[in-house]
Short mmCIF file of C-alpha atoms in Angstrom, two decimals:
data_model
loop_
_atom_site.label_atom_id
_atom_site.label_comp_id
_atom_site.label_asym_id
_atom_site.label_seq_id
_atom_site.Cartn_x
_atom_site.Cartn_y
_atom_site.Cartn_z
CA UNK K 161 5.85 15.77 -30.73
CA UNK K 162 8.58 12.61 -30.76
CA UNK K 163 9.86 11.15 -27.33
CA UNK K 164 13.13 9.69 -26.78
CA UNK K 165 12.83 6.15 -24.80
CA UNK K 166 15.81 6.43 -22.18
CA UNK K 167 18.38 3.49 -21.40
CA UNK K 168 17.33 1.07 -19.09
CA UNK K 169 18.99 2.26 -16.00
CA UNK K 170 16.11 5.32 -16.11
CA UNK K 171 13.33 3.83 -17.91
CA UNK K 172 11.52 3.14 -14.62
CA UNK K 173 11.67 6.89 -13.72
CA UNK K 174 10.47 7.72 -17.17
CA UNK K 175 7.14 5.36 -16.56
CA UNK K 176 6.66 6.57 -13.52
CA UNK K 177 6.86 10.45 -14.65
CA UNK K 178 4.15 9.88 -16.82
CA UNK K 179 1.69 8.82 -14.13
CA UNK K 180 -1.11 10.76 -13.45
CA UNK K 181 -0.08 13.35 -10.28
CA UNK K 182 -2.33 12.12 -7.80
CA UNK K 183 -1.22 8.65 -8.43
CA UNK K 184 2.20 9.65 -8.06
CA UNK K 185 1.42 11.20 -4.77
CA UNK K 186 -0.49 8.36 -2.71
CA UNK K 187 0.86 7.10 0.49
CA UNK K 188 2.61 3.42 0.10
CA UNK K 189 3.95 3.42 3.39
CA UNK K 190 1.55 0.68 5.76
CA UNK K 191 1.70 -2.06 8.00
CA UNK K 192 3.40 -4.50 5.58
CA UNK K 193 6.81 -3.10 6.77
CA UNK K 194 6.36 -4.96 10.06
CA UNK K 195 4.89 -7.57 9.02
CA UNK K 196 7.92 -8.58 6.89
CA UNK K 197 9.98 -8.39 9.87
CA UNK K 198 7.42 -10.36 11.87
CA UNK K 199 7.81 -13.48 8.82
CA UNK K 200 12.02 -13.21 9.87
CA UNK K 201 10.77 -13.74 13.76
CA UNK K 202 8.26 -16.15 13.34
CA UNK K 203 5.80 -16.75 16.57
CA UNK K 204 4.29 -13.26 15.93
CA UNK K 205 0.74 -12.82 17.04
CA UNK K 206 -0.39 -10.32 14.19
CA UNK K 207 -3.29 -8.22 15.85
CA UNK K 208 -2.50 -5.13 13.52
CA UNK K 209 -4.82 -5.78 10.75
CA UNK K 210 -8.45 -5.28 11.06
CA UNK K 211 -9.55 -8.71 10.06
CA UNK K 212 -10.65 -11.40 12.46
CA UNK K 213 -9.91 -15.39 12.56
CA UNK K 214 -12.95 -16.94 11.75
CA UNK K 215 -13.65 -19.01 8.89
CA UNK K 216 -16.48 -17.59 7.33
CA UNK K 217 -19.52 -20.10 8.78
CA UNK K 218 -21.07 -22.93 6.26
CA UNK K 219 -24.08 -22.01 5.78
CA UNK K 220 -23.11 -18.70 4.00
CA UNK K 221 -20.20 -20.50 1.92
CA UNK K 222 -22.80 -23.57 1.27
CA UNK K 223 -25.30 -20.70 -0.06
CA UNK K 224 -22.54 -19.81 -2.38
CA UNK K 225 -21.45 -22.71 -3.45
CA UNK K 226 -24.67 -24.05 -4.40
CA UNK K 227 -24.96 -20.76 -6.60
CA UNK K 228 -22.38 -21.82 -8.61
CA UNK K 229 -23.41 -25.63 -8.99
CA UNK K 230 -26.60 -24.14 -10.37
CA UNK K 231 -24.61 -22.34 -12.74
CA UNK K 232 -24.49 -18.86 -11.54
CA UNK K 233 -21.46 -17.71 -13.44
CA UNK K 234 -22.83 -15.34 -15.76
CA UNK K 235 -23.28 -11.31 -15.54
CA UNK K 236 -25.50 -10.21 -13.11
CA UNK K 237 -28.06 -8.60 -15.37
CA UNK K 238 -28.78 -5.80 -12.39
CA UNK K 239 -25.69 -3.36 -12.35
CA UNK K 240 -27.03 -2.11 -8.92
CA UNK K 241 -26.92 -6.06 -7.67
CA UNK K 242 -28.44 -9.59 -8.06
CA UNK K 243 -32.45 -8.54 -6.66
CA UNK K 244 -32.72 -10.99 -3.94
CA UNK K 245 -30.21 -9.31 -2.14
CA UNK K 246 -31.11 -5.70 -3.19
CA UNK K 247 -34.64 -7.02 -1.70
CA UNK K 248 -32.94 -8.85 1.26
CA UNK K 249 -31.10 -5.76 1.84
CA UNK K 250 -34.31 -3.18 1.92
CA UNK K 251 -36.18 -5.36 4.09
CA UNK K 252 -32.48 -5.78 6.97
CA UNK K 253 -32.44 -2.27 6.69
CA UNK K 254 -36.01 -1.12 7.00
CA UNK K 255 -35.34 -3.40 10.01
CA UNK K 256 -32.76 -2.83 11.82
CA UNK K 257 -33.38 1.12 11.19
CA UNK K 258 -36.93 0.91 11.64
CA UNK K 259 -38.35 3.26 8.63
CA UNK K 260 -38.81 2.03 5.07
CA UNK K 261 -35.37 2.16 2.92
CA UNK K 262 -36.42 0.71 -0.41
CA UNK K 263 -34.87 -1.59 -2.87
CA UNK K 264 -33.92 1.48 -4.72
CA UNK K 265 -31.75 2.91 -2.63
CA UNK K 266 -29.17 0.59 -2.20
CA UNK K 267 -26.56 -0.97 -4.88
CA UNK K 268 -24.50 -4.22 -4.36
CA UNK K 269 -20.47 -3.63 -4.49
CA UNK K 270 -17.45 -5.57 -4.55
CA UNK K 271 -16.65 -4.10 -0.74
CA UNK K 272 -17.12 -1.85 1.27
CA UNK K 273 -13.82 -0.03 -0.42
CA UNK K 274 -15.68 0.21 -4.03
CA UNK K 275 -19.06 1.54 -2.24
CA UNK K 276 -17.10 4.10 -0.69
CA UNK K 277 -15.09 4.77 -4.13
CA UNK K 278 -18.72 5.19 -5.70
CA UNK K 279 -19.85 7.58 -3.25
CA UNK K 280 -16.84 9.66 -3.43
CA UNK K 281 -16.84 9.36 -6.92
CA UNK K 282 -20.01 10.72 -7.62
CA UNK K 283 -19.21 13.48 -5.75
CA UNK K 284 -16.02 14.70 -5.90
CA UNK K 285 -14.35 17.00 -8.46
CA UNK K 286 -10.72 17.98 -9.06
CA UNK K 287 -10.07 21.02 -6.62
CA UNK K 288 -13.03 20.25 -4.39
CA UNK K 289 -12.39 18.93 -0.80
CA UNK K 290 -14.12 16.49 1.38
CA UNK K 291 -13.50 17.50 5.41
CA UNK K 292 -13.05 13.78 7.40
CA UNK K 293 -13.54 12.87 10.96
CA UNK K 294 -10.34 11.81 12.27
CA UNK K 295 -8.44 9.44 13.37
CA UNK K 296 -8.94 7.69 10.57
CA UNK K 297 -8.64 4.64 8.40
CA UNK K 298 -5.79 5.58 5.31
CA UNK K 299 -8.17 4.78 2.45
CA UNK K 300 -10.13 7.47 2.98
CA UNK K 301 -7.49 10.10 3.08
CA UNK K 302 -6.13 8.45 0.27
CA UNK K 303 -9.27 7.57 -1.54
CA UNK K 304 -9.98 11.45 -1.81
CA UNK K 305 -6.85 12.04 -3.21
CA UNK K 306 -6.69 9.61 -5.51
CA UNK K 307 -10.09 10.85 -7.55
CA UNK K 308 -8.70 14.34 -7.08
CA UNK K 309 -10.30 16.12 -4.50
CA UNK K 310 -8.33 17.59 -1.11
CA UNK K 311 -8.43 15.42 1.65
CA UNK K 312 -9.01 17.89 4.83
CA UNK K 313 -8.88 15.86 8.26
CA UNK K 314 -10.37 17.53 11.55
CA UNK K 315 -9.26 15.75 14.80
CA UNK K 316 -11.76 14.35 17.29
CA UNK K 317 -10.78 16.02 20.14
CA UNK K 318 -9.01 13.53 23.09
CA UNK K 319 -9.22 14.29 26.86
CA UNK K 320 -9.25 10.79 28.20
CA UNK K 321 -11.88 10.10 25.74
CA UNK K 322 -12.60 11.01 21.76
CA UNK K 323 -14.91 13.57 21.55
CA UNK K 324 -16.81 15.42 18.28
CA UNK K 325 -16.34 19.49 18.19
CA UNK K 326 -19.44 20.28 16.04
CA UNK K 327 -19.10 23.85 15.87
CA UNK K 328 -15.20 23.45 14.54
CA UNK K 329 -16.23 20.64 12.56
CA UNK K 330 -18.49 22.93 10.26
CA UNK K 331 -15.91 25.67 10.38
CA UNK K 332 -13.65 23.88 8.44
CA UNK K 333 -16.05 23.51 6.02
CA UNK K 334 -15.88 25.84 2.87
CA UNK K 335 -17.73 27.05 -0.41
CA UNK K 336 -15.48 23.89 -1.91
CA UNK K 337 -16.38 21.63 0.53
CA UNK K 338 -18.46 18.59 -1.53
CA UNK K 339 -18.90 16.25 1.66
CA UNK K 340 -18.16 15.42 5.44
CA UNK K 341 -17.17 12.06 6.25
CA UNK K 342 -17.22 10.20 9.22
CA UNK K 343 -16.79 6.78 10.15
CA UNK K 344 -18.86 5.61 13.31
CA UNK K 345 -18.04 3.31 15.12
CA UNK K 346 -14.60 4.20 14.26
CA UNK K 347 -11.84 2.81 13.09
CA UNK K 348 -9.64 2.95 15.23
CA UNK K 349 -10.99 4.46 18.14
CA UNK K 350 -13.98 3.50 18.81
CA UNK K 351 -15.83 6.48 18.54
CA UNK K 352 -19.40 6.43 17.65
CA UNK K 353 -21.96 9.17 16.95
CA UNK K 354 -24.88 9.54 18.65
CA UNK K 355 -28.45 10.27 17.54
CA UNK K 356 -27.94 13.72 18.27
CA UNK K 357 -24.62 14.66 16.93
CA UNK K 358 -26.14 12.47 13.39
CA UNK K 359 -29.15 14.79 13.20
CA UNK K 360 -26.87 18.02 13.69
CA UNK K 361 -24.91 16.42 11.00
CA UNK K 362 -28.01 16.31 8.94
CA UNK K 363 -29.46 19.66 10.13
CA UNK K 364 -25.90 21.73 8.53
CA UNK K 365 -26.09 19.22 5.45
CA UNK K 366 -30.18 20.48 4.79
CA UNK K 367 -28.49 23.96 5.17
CA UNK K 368 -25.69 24.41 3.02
CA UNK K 369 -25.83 21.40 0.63
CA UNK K 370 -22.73 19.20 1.63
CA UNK K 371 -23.04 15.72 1.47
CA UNK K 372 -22.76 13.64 4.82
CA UNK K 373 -21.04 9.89 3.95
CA UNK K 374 -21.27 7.95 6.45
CA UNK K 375 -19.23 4.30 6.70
CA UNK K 376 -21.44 2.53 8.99
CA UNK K 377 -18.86 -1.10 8.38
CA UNK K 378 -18.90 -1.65 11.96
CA UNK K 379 -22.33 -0.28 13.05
CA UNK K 380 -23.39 -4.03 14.02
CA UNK K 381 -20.17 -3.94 16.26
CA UNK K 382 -21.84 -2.13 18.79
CA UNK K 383 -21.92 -2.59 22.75
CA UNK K 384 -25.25 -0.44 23.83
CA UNK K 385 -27.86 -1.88 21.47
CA UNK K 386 -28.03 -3.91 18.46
CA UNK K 387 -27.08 -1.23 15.93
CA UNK K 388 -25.13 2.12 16.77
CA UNK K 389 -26.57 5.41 15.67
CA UNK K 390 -26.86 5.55 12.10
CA UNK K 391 -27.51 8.47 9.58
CA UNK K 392 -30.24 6.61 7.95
CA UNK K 393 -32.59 6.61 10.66
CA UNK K 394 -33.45 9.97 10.39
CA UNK K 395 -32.98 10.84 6.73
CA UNK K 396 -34.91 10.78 4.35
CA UNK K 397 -34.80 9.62 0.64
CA UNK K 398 -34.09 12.92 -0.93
CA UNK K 399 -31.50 13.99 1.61
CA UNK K 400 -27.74 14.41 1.09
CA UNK K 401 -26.95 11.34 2.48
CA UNK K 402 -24.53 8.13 1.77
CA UNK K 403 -24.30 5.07 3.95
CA UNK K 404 -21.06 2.86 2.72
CA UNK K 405 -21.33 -0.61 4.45
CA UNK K 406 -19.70 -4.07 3.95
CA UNK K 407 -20.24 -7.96 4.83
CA UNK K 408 -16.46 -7.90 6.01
CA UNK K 409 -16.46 -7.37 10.23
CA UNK K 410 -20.06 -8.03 10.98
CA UNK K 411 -20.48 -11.44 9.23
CA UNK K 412 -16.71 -12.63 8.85
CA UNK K 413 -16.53 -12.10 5.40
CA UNK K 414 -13.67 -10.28 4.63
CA UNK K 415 -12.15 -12.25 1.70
CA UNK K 416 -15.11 -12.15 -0.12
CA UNK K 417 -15.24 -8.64 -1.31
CA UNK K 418 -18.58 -7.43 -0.87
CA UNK K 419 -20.69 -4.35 0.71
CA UNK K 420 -22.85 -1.72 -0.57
CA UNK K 421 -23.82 1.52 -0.64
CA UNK K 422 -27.63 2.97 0.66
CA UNK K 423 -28.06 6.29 -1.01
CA UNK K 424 -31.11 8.37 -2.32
CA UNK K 425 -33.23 6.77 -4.91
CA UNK K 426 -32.50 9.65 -7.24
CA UNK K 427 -29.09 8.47 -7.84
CA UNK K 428 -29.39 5.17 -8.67
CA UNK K 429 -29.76 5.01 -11.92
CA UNK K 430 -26.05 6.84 -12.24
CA UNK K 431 -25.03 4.71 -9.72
CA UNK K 432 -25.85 1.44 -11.68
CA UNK K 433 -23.77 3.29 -14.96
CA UNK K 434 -20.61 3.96 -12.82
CA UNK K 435 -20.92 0.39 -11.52
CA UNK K 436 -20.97 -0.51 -15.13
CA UNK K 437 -17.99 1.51 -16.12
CA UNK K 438 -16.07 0.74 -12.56
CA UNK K 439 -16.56 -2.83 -11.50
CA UNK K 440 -19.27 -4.82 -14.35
CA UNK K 441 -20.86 -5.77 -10.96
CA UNK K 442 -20.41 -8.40 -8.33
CA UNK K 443 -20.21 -11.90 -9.09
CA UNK K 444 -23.70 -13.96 -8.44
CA UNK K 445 -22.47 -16.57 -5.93
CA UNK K 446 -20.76 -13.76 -4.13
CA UNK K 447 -24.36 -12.60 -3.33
CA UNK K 448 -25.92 -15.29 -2.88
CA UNK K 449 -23.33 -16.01 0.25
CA UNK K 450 -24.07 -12.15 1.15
CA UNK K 451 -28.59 -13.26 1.33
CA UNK K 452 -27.91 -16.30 3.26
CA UNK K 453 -25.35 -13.80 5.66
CA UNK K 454 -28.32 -11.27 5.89
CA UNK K 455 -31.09 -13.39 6.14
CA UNK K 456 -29.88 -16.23 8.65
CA UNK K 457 -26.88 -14.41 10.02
CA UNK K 458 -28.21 -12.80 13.46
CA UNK K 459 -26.53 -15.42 15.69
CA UNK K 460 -23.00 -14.81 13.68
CA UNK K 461 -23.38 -11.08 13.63
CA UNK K 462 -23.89 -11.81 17.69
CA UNK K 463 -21.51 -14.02 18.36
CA UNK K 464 -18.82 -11.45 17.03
CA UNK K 465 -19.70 -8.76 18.81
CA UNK K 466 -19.48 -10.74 22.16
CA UNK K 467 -16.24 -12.01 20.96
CA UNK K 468 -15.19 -8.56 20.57
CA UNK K 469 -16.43 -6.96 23.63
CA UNK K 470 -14.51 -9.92 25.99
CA UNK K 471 -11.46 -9.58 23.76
CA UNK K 472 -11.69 -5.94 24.91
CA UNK K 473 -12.65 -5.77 28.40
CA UNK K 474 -9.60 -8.50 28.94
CA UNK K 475 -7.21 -5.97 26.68
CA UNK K 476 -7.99 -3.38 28.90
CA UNK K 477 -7.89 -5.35 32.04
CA UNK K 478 -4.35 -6.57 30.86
CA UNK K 479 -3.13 -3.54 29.63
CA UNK K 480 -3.71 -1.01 32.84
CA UNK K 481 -1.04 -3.83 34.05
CA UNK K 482 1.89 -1.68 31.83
CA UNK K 483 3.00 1.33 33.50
CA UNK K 484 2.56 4.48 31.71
CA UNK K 485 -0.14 2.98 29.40
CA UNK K 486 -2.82 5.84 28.54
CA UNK K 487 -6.43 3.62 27.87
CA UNK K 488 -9.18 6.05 27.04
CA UNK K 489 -12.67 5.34 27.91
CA UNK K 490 -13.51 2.29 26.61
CA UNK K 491 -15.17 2.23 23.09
CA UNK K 492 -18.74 1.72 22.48
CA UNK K 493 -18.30 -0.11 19.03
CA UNK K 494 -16.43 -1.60 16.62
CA UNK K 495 -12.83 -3.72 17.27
CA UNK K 496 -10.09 -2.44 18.45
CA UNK K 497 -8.31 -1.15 21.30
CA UNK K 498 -6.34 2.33 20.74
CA UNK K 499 -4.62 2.78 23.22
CA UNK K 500 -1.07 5.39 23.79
CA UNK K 501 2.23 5.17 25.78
CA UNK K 502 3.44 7.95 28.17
CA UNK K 503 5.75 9.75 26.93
CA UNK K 504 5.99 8.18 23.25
CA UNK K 505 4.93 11.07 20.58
CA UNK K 506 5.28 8.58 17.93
CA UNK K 507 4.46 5.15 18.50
CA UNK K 508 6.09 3.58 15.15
CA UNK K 509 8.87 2.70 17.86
CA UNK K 510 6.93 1.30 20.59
CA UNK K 511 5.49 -1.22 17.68
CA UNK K 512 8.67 -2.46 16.67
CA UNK K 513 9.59 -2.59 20.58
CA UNK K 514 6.94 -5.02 21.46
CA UNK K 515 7.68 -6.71 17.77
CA UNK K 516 10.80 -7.54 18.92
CA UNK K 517 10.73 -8.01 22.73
CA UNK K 518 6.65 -9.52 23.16
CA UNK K 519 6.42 -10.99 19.53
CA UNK K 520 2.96 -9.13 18.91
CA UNK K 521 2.42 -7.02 16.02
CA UNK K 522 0.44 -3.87 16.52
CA UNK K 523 -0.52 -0.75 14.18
CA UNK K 524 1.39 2.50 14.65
CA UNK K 525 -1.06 5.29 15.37
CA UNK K 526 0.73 7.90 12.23
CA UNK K 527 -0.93 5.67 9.58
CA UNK K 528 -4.34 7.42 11.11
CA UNK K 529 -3.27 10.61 10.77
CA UNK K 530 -0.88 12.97 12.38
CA UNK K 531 -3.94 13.32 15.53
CA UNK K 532 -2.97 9.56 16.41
CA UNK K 533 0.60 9.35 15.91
CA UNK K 534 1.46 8.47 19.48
CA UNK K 535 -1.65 5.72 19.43
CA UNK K 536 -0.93 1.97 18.87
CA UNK K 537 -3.81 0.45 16.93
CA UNK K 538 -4.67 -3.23 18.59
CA UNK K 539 -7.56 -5.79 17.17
CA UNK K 540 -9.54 -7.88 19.39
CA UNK K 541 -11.40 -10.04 17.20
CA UNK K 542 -9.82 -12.72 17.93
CA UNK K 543 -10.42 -16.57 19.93
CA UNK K 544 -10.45 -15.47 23.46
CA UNK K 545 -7.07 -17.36 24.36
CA UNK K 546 -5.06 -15.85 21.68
CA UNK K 547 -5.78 -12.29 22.56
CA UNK K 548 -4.87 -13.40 26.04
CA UNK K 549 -1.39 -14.87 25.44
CA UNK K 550 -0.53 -11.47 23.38
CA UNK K 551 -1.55 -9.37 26.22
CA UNK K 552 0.28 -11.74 28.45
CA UNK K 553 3.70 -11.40 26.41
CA UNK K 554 3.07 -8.13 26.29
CA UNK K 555 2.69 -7.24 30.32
CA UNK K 556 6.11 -9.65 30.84
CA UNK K 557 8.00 -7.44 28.46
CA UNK K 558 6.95 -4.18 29.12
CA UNK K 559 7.27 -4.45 33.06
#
């Protein structure tokens, strides 16, 4: 078989035909639309990426850098991770979850996005489907997709707050049906699981076999206790089970490309080969920044989560200022508020409203899913005074 190399006007359609289908198929459409406009404004208070301002503290960048004047630049020997954080990792966990999750269960990635890959990788075949909790970050829908499986969301359902249908969750659930995923607390709503909805969760998995994966990212962004609810403190090693986590929101580390994955021990060793095959690891010093995070970090991981919670309570003082703003209850965890407009379906146009008019860049609810489409996505981890003069533009220019 001979091809024919087209002239140049259609050689870019040629490559691009011989791209694998799912590839073809992913979503490009995101926030960097706006956020080209808001670089032609200028003055734009950007709260519509998940990411806060602070400069990752010292001691976790000195950590690294000494890693690398000791000459840490080689391969990490351990696939799974460097051990002192695999061992730094076991002992936070066994911790903060109170029973024992050994050093075997967890492996080291570079992010939270490549433990997640992992777990749906070792999962997921062409033609299977994985049934997500949504509203919902778009890597996940588009994760699925891109290893080949059928991304199948099922709403939350929203009556002045975001609640979990159980019963229709598990309906939706079929013989091809290789995992459910949720993310608690959510991004973006809010949302988090409690104990008892995680052990139902666990109860269907012990009865038909599907995997729960669980992204815990912004567990430690939590407003009722230290930790929210999490899967892995009532499963057990040989359960069905996948926590995906990351340094990112908790310890201000989002540049640095680093989470992991807690999974049962029986995996691990297939886990180390993909990491092989997928990512050769994650760079020494990296880790070494992510030990001295774990192991001194506590009055960081606090100091975020109050930053949070008054960057919220004064959006949603400010905000009940706009007329016809919907606020649902106000979320237990993680960093945003998500919040609708009366009488907006689709909120892509009330973003580039208060773009234009209040110079504050939000996230349009459709890039959640079709569930969220008239929700505007808002972070508030940010200094106290910044998140105030937003909310303050905002209020002068929607009144």
């Amino acid at each position: 078989m001979s091809f024919i190399l087209p002239q140049s006007s259609s050689s870019a359609r040629y490559a691009f035909d011989g791209v694998r289908a799912q590839i073809r198929d992913l979503h490009t459409e995101n926030i960097a639309n706006l956020a080209v406009r808001a670089r032609e404004l200028g003055d734009v208070i950007a709260l519509w990426y998940g990411e806060g301002d602070m400069v990752t503290p010292a001691f976790i960048r000195d950590a690294a850098k000494a890693a690398f004047d000791e000459g840490q630049t080689f391969y990490v020997p351990n696939m799974r991770g460097h051990g002192l954080l695999n061992e730094a990792l076991s002992e936070y966990q066994t911790r903060i979850h109170g029973r024992s999750i050994p050093i075997a269960r967890t492996t080291v990635t570079p992010g939270g996005m490549q433990a997640l890959y992992l777990a749906l990788e070792l999962l997921v075949d062409t033609g299977s489907n994985v049934v997500y909790v949504a509203p919902q970050w778009p890597n996940i829908h588009n994760a699925i997709h891109l290893i080949g499986g059928e991304p199948r969301p099922f709403s939350l359902d929203f009556k002045g707050d975001w609640k979990l249908d159980l019963d229709r969750l598990f309906a939706t659930c079929d013989a091809r049906t290789r995992a459910i995923f949720l993310s608690t607390p959510s991004n973006p709503t809010g949302w988090t699981a409690s104990r008892e909805e995680m052990q139902a969760l666990l109860d269907f998995s012990r009865r038909t076999g599907i995997w729960i994966i669980s992204d815990e990212v912004y567990g430690r962004l939590y407003f009722d206790g230290d930790v929210a609810p999490s899967i892995l403190q009532i499963a057990e090693d040989g359960d069905r089970v996948l926590s995906v986590n990351s340094f990112s929101k908790a310890w201000a580390m989002t540049g640095w490309r680093i989470g992991w994955l807690t999974h049962p021990s029986g995996v691990a060793d297939q886990l180390g080969a993909m990491t092989q095959y997928i990512n050769s690891g994650t760079a020494a010093p990296i880790q070494a920044g992510a030990v001295a995070a774990i192991r001194q970090g506590e009055p960081l991981v606090e100091e975020i989560r109050q930053r949070i919670k008054t960057g919220l309570d004064l959006a949603y003082d400010r905000l009940a200022q706009i007329p016809g703003i919907i606020l649902p209850t106000k979320p237990r965890g993680g960093m945003y508020a998500f919040f609708a407009m009366d009488g907006e379906s689709d909120a892509r146009q009330a973003c580039a409203r208060i773009l234009e008019t209040a110079r504050v860049g939000l996230a349009p609810g459709h890039l959640f899913g079709n569930s969220a489409a008239a929700f505007l996505r808002m972070c508030v981890c940010r200094e106290r005074d910044q998140i105030a003069t937003a909310l303050e533009r905002m209020v002068a220019a929607m009144n």
